Short mmCIF file of C-alpha atoms in Angstrom, two decimals:
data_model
loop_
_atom_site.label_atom_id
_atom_site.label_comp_id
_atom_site.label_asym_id
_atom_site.label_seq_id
_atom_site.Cartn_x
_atom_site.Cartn_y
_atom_site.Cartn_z
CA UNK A 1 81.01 216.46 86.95
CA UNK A 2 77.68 215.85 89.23
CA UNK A 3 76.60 219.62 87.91
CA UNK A 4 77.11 218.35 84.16
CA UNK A 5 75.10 215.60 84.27
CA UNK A 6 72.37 217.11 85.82
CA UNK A 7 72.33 219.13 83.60
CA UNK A 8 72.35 216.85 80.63
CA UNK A 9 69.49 214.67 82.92
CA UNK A 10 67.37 217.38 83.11
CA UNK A 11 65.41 218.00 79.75
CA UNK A 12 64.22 221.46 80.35
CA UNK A 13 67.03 223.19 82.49
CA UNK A 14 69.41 223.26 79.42
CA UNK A 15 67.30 224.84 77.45
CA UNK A 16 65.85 227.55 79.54
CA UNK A 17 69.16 228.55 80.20
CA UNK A 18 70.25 229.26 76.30
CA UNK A 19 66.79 230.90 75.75
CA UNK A 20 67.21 232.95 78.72
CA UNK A 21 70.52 234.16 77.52
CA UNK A 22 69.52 234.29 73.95
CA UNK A 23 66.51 236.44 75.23
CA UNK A 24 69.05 238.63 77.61
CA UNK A 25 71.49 239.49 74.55
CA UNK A 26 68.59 240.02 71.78
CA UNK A 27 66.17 242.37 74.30
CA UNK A 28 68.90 244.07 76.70
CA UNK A 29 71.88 244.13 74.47
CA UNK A 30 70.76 244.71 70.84
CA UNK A 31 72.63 241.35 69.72
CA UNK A 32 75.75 242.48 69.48
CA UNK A 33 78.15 240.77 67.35
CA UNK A 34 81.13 241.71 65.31
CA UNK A 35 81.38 243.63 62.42
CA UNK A 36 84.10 240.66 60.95
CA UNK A 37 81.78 238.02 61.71
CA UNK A 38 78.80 240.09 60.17
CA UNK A 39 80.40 240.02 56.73
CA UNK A 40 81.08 236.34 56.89
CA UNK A 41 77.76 235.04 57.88
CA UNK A 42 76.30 237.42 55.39
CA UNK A 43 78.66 236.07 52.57
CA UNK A 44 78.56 232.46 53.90
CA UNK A 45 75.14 231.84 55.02
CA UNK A 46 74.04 228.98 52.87
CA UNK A 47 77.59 227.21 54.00
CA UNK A 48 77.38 227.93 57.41
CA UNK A 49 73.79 226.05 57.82
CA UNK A 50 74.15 223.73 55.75
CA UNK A 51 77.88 222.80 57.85
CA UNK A 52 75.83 222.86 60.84
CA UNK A 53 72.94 221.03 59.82
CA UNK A 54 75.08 218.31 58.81
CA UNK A 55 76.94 217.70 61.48
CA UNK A 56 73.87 217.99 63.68
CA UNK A 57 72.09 215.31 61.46
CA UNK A 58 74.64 213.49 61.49
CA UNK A 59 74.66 212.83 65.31
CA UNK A 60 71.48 212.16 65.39
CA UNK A 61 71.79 209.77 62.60
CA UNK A 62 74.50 208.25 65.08
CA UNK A 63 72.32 207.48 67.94
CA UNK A 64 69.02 206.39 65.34
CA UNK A 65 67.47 209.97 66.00
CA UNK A 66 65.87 209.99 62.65
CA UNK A 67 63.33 212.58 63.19
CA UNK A 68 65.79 214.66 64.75
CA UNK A 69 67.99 214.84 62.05
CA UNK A 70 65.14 215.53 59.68
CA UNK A 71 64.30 218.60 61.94
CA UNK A 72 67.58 219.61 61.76
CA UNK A 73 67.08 219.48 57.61
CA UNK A 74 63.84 221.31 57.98
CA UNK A 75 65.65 224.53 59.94
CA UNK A 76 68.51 224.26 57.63
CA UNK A 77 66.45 224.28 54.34
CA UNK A 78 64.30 226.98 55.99
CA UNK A 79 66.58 229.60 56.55
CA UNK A 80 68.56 228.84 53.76
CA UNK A 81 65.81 229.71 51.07
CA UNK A 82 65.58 233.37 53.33
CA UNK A 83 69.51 233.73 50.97
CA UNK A 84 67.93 232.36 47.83
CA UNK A 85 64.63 233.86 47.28
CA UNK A 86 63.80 236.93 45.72
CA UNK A 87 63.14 239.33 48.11
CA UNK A 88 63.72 238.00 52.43
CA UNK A 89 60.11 238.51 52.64
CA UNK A 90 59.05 235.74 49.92
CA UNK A 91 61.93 233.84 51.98
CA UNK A 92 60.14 234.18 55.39
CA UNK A 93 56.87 233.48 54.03
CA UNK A 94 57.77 230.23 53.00
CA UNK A 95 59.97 228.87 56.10
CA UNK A 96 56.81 230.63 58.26
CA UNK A 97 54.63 228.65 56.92
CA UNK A 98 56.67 224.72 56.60
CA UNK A 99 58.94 224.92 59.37
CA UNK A 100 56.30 225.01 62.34
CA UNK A 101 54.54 222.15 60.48
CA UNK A 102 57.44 220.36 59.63
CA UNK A 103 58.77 220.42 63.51
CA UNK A 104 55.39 219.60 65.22
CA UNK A 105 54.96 216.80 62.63
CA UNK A 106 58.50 215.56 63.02
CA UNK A 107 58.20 215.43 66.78
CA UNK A 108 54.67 213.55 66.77
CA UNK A 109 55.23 210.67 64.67
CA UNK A 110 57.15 207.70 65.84
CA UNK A 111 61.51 207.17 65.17
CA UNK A 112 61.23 204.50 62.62
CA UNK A 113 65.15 204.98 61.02
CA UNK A 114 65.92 206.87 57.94
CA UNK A 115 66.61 203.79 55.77
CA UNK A 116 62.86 202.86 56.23
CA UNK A 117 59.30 202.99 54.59
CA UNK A 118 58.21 205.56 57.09
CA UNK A 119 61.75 207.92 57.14
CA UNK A 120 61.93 208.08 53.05
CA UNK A 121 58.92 209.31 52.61
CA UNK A 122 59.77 211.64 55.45
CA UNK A 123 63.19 212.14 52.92
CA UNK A 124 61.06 212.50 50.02
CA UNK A 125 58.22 215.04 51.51
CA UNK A 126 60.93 217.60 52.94
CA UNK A 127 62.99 217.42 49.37
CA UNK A 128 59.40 218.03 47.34
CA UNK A 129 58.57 220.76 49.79
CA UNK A 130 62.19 222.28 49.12
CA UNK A 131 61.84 221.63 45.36
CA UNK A 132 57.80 223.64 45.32
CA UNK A 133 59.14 226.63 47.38
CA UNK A 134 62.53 226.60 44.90
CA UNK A 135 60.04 226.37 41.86
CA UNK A 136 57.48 229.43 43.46
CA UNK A 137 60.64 231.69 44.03
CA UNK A 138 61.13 230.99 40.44
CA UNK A 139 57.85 231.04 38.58
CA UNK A 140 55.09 232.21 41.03
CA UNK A 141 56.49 234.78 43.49
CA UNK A 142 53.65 236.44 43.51
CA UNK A 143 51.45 233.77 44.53
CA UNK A 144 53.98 234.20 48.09
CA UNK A 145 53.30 237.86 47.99
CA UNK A 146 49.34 237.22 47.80
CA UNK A 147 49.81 234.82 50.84
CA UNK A 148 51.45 237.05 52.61
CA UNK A 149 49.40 239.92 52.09
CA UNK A 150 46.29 238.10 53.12
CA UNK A 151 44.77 238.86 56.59
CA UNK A 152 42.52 236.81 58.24
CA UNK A 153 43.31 237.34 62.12
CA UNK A 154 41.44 239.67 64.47
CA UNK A 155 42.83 243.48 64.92
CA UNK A 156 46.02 243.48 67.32
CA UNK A 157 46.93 239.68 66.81
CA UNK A 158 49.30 240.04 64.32
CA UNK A 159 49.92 243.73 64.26
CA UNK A 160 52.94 243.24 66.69
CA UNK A 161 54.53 240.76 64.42
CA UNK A 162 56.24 241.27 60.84
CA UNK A 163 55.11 237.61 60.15
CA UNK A 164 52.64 236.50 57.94
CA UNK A 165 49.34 235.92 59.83
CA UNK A 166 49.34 232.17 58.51
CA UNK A 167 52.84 232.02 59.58
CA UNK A 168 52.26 233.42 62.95
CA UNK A 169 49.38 231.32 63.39
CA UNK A 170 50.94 228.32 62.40
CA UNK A 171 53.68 228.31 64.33
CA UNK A 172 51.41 229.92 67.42
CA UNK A 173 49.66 226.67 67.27
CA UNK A 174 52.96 223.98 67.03
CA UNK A 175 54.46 226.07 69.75
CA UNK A 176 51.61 225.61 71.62
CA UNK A 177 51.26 221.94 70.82
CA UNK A 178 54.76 220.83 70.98
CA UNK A 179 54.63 222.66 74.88
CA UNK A 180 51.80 220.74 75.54
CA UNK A 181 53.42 217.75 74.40
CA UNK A 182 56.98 218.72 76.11
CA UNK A 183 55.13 219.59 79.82
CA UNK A 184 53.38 216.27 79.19
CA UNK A 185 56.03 213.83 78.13
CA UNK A 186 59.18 216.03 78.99
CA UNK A 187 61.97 213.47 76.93
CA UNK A 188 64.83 215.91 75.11
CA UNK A 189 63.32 215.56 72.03
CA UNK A 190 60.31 217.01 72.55
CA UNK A 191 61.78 220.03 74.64
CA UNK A 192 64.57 220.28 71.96
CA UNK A 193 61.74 220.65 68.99
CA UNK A 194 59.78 223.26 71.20
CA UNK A 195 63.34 225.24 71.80
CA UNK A 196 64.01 225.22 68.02
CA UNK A 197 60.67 226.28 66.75
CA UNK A 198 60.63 229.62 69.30
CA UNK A 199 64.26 230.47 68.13
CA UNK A 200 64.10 230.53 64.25
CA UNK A 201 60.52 231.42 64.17
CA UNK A 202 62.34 234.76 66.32
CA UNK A 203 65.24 234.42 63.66
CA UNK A 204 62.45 235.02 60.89
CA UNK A 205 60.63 237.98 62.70
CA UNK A 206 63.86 239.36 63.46
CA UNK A 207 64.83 239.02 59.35
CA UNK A 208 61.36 241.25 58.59
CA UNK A 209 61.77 243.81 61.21
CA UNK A 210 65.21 244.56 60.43
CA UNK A 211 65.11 245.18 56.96
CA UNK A 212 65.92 241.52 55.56
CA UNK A 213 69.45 240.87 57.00
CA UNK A 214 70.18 237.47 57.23
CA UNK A 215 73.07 237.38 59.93
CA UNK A 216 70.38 237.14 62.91
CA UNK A 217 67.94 234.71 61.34
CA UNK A 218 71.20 232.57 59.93
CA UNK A 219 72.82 233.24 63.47
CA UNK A 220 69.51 232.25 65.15
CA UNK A 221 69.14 229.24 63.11
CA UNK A 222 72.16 228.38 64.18
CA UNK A 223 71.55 228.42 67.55
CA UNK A 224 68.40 226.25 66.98
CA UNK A 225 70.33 223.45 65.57
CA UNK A 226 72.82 223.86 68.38
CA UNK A 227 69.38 223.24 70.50
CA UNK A 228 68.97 220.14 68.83
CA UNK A 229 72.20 218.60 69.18
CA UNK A 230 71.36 218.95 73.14
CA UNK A 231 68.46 217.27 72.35
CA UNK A 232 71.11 214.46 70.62
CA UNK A 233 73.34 214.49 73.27
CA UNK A 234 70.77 214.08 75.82
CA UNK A 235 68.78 211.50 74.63
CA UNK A 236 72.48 209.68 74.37
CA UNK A 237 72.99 210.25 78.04
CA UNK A 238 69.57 208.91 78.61
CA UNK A 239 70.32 205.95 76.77
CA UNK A 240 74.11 205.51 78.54
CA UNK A 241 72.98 206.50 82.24
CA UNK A 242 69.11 205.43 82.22
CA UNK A 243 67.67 201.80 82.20
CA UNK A 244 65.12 201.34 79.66
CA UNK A 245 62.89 198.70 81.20
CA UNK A 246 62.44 200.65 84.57
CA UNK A 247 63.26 204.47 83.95
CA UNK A 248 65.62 204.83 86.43
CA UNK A 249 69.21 205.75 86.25
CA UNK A 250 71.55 202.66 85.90
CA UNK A 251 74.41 201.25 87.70
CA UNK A 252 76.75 203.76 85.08
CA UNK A 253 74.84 206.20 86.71
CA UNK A 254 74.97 205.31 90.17
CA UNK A 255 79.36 204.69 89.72
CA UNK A 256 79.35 208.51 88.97
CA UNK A 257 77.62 209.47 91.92
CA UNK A 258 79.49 207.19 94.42
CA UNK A 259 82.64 207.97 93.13
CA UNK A 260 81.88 211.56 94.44
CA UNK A 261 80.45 210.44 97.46
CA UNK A 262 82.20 211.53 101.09
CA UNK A 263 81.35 212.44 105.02
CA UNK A 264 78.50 210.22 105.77
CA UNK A 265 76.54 208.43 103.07
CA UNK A 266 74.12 205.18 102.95
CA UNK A 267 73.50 202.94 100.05
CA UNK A 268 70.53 200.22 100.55
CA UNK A 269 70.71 196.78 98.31
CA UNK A 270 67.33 195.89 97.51
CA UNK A 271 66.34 192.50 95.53
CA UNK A 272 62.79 191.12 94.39
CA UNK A 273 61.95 187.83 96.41
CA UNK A 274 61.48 184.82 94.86
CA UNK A 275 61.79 186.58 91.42
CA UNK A 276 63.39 183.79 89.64
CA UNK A 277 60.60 181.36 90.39
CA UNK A 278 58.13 184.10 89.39
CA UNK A 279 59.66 184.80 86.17
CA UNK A 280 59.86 181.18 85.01
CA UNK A 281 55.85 180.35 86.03
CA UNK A 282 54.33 183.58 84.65
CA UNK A 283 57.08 184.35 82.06
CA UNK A 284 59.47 187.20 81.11
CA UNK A 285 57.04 189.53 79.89
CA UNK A 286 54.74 189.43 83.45
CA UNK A 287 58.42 189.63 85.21
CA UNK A 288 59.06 192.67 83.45
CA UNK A 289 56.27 194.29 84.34
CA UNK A 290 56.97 193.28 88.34
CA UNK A 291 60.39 195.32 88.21
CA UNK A 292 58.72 198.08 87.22
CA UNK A 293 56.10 198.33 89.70
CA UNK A 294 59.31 197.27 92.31
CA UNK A 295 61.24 200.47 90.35
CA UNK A 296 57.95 202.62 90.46
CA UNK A 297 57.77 202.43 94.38
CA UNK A 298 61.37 202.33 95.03
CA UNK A 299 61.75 206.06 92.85
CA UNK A 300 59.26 207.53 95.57
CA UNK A 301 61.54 206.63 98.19
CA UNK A 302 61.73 209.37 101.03
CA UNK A 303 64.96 210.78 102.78
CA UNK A 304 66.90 211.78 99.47
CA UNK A 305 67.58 208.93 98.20
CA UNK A 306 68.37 208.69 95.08
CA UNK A 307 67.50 205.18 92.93
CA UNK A 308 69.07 203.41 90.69
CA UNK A 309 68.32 199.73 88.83
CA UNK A 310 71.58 197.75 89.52
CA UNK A 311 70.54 194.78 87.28
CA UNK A 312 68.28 192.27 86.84
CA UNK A 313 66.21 191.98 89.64
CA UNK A 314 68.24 194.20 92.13
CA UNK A 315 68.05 197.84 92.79
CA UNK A 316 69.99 200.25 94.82
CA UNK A 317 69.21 203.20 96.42
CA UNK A 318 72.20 206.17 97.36
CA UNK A 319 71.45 208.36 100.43
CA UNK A 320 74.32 211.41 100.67
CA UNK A 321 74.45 212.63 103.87
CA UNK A 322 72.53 209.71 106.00
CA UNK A 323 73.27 207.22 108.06
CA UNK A 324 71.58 204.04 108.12
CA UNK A 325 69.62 203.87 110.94
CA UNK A 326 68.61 207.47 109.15
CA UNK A 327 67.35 206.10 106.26
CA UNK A 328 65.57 202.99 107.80
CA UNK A 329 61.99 204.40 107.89
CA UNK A 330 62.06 205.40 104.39
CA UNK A 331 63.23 202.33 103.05
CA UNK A 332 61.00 200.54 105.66
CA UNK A 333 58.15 202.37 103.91
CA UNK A 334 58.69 201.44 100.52
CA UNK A 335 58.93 197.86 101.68
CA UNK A 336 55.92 197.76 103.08
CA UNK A 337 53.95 199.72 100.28
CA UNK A 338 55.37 197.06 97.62
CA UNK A 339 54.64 193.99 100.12
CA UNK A 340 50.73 195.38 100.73
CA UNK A 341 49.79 196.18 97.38
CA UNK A 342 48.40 192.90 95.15
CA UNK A 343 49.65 192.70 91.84
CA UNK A 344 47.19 192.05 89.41
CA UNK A 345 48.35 189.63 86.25
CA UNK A 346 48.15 191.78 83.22
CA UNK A 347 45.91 190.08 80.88
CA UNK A 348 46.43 190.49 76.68
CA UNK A 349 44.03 193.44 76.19
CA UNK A 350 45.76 195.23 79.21
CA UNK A 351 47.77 198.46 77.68
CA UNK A 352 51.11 198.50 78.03
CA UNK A 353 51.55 202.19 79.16
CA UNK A 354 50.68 203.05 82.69
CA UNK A 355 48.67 206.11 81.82
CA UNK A 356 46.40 204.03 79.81
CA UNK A 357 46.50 200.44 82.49
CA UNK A 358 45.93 202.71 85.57
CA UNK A 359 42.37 203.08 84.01
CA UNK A 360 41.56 200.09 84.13
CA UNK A 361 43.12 199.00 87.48
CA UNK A 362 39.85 199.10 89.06
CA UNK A 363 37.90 197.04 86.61
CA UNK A 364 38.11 193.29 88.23
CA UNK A 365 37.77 190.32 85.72
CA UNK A 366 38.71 187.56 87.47
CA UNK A 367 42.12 187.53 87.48
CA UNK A 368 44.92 185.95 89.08
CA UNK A 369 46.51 188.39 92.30
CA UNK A 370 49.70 187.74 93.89
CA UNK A 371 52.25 189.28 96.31
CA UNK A 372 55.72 190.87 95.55
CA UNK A 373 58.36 191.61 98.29
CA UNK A 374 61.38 192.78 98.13
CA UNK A 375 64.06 192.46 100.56
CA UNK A 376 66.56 195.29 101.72
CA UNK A 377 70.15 195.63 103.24
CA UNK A 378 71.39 199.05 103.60
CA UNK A 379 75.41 199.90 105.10
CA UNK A 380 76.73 203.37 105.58
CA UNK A 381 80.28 204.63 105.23
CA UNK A 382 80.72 204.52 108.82
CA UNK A 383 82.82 201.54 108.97
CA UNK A 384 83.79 201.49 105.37
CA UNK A 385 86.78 203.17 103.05
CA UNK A 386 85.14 204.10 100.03
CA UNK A 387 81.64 203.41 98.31
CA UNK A 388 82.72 199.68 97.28
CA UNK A 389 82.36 198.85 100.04
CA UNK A 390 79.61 200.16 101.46
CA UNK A 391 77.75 198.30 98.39
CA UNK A 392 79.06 195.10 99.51
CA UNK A 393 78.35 195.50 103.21
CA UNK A 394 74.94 196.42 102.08
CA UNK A 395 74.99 192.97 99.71
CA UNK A 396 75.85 191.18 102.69
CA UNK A 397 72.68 192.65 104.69
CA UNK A 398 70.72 192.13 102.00
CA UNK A 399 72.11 188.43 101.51
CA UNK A 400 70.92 188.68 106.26
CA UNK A 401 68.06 189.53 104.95
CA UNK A 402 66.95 186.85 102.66
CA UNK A 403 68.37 184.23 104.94
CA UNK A 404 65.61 185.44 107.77
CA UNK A 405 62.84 184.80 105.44
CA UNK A 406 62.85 187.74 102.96
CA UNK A 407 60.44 190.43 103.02
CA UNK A 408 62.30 192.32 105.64
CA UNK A 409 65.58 194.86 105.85
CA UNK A 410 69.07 194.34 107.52
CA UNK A 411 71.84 196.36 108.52
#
């Protein structure tokens, strides 16, 4: 169970994996796949995408993924027109071309919701895109031939590749950007968009260099949209087993550790002094942003200790393996580094983000500084049965520890 969720935690891990092994069976085994299933994806493409495009849009619908479900649209409509158009090449031009746009632009702009101003037009621009491409195939395929047919990139670019050059260089660039974006801001959205534009723009070079079958592209579109519903499921275990104020995993998330806790273990209790008092002079918003400075030092603690928020004001921290008079100096440490640094009241024009505020941490204006401290109690299962009860020994250290005058750790 541990092994699942880290793997659902982890935003990248997932995903290398399935590219690894898509990678493995394309380049070492040929992609091997059964005649039977061969003749049905060929027969069925068009129904097969558009089943698991649905069902993948619908998900993401479920958890108010908007944009995710619109990608999944985007890949669906894409490799569905490779079945429709005249020839797979005027197919492949097209989807070349819109898909990396479509995904980099889909994973850029901000989740507003289907139903709204912002995700209709979204609606509207993917069906008038489907409805021009539909109308070219039609009328104009030769204005898709002269597209593809037109080279613009330096000699041994694009000779490797069956792809148009503006298709190769378009989705070149999103895969670029959306890595860039992924490395930067690694949430499973943005790994899941990266993950689906390498696999069906590979689908699409596979459909050129192989004559124009459509069971690897369709199969390989497939698998993108499978890449997205990790994405979905992700972000859902984000939202069960992560705290959205603070970042780090909640108390859901620290039950399913403990409950596979055993040998020797520690869990600390730690709680924000005075934090009541604090939030009702400076208000919530100011209190808010005390937890997650308290959270930001408390996720750096030392000796494997793994944080969690275990609500409102009070945080936990799990060590496997450790005693307490083991995990002292760490937690000692993060005391201290919370109790010596001044907290600066953030003033209107201060921005929200810490990327952006840490900029402008050094600029002094005048205002108001004060001092947080937390105080700590920390048990191990020395003396207890089971994780319960380490927690409350550690709440009744903690409870030592503001009795003594706060700012200070118990055992």
């Amino acid at each position: 169970m541990a092994a699942v969720q880290r793997l659902l935690s982890s935003a990248w891990l997932l995903h290398l994996l399935f590219l690894a092994a898509l990678a493995a069976w394309i380049v070492l085994l040929d992609a091997p796949f059964p005649r039977p299933a061969i003749a049905l994806l060929e027969a069925h493409s068009f129904e097969f995408l558009a089943i698991a495009g649905g069902m993948v849009a619908v998900l993401a619908l479920l958890y108010r993924r908007a944009n995710l479900a619109l990608q999944a649209a985007a890949i669906s409509l894409a490799i569905s027109g490779i079945g429709v158009a005249p020839s797979p090449a005027h197919g492949v031009t097209a989807a070349a071309i819109l898909l990396p746009i479509n995904l980099l632009i889909l994973t850029l702009l901000d989740d507003r919701g289907l139903l709204s101003r912002a995700g209709l037009w979204r609606c509207a621009a993917l069906a008038l895109q489907a409805l021009l491409v539909l109308g070219l195939f039609r009328y104009q395929p030769d204005w898709l031939e002269a597209l593809a047919a037109t080279t613009f990139l330096p000699l041994g670019l694009a000779d490797w590749s069956s792809l148009p050059e503006q298709g190769l260089l378009l989705a070149a660039l999103a895969a670029a950007s959306l890595l860039l974006w992924a490395l930067l801001d690694p949430t499973p959205a943005h790994v899941g968009a990266f993950s689906a534009l390498l696999t069906t723009t590979l689908g699409l070079e596979l459909a050129l260099a192989r004559g124009g079958e459509l069971v690897l592209p369709t199969l390989l579109g497939a698998v993108a949209l499978f890449l997205l519903l990790v994405a979905v499921l992700q972000e859902a275990h984000r939202m069960a087993f992560r705290d959205g104020l603070t970042g780090l995993p909640n108390r859901r998330a620290m039950d399913s550790l403990t409950q596979g806790l055993s040998g020797s273990y520690a869990i600390a209790m730690t709680d924000v002094d005075h934090f009541k008092s604090f939030n009702d002079t400076h208000g919530h918003e100011v209190g808010d942003q005390v937890l997650r400075r308290v959270a930001a030092s408390i996720g750096r603690v030392g000796a494997g200790g793994h944080p969690f928020r275990y609500g409102g004001e009070e945080f936990a921290v799990v060590f496997p393996r450790r005693t307490a008079e083991q995990v002292v100096e760490a937690l000692e440490t993060v005391r201290e580094t919370i109790a010596s640094t001044p907290f600066r009241l953030r003033g209107s024009d201060r921005p929200a983000d810490d990327r952006h505020g840490s900029r402008k941490r050094g600029i002094k204006r005048g205002r108001q500084q004060t001092q947080i401290t937390i105080s700590i109690g920390v048990a191990d299962s020395s003396t207890a049965t089971d994780a319960d009860a380490v927690v409350q020994a550690a709440d009744q250290a903690l409870y030592r520890a503001k009795k003594g005058g706060r700012n200070r750790l118990a055992q």
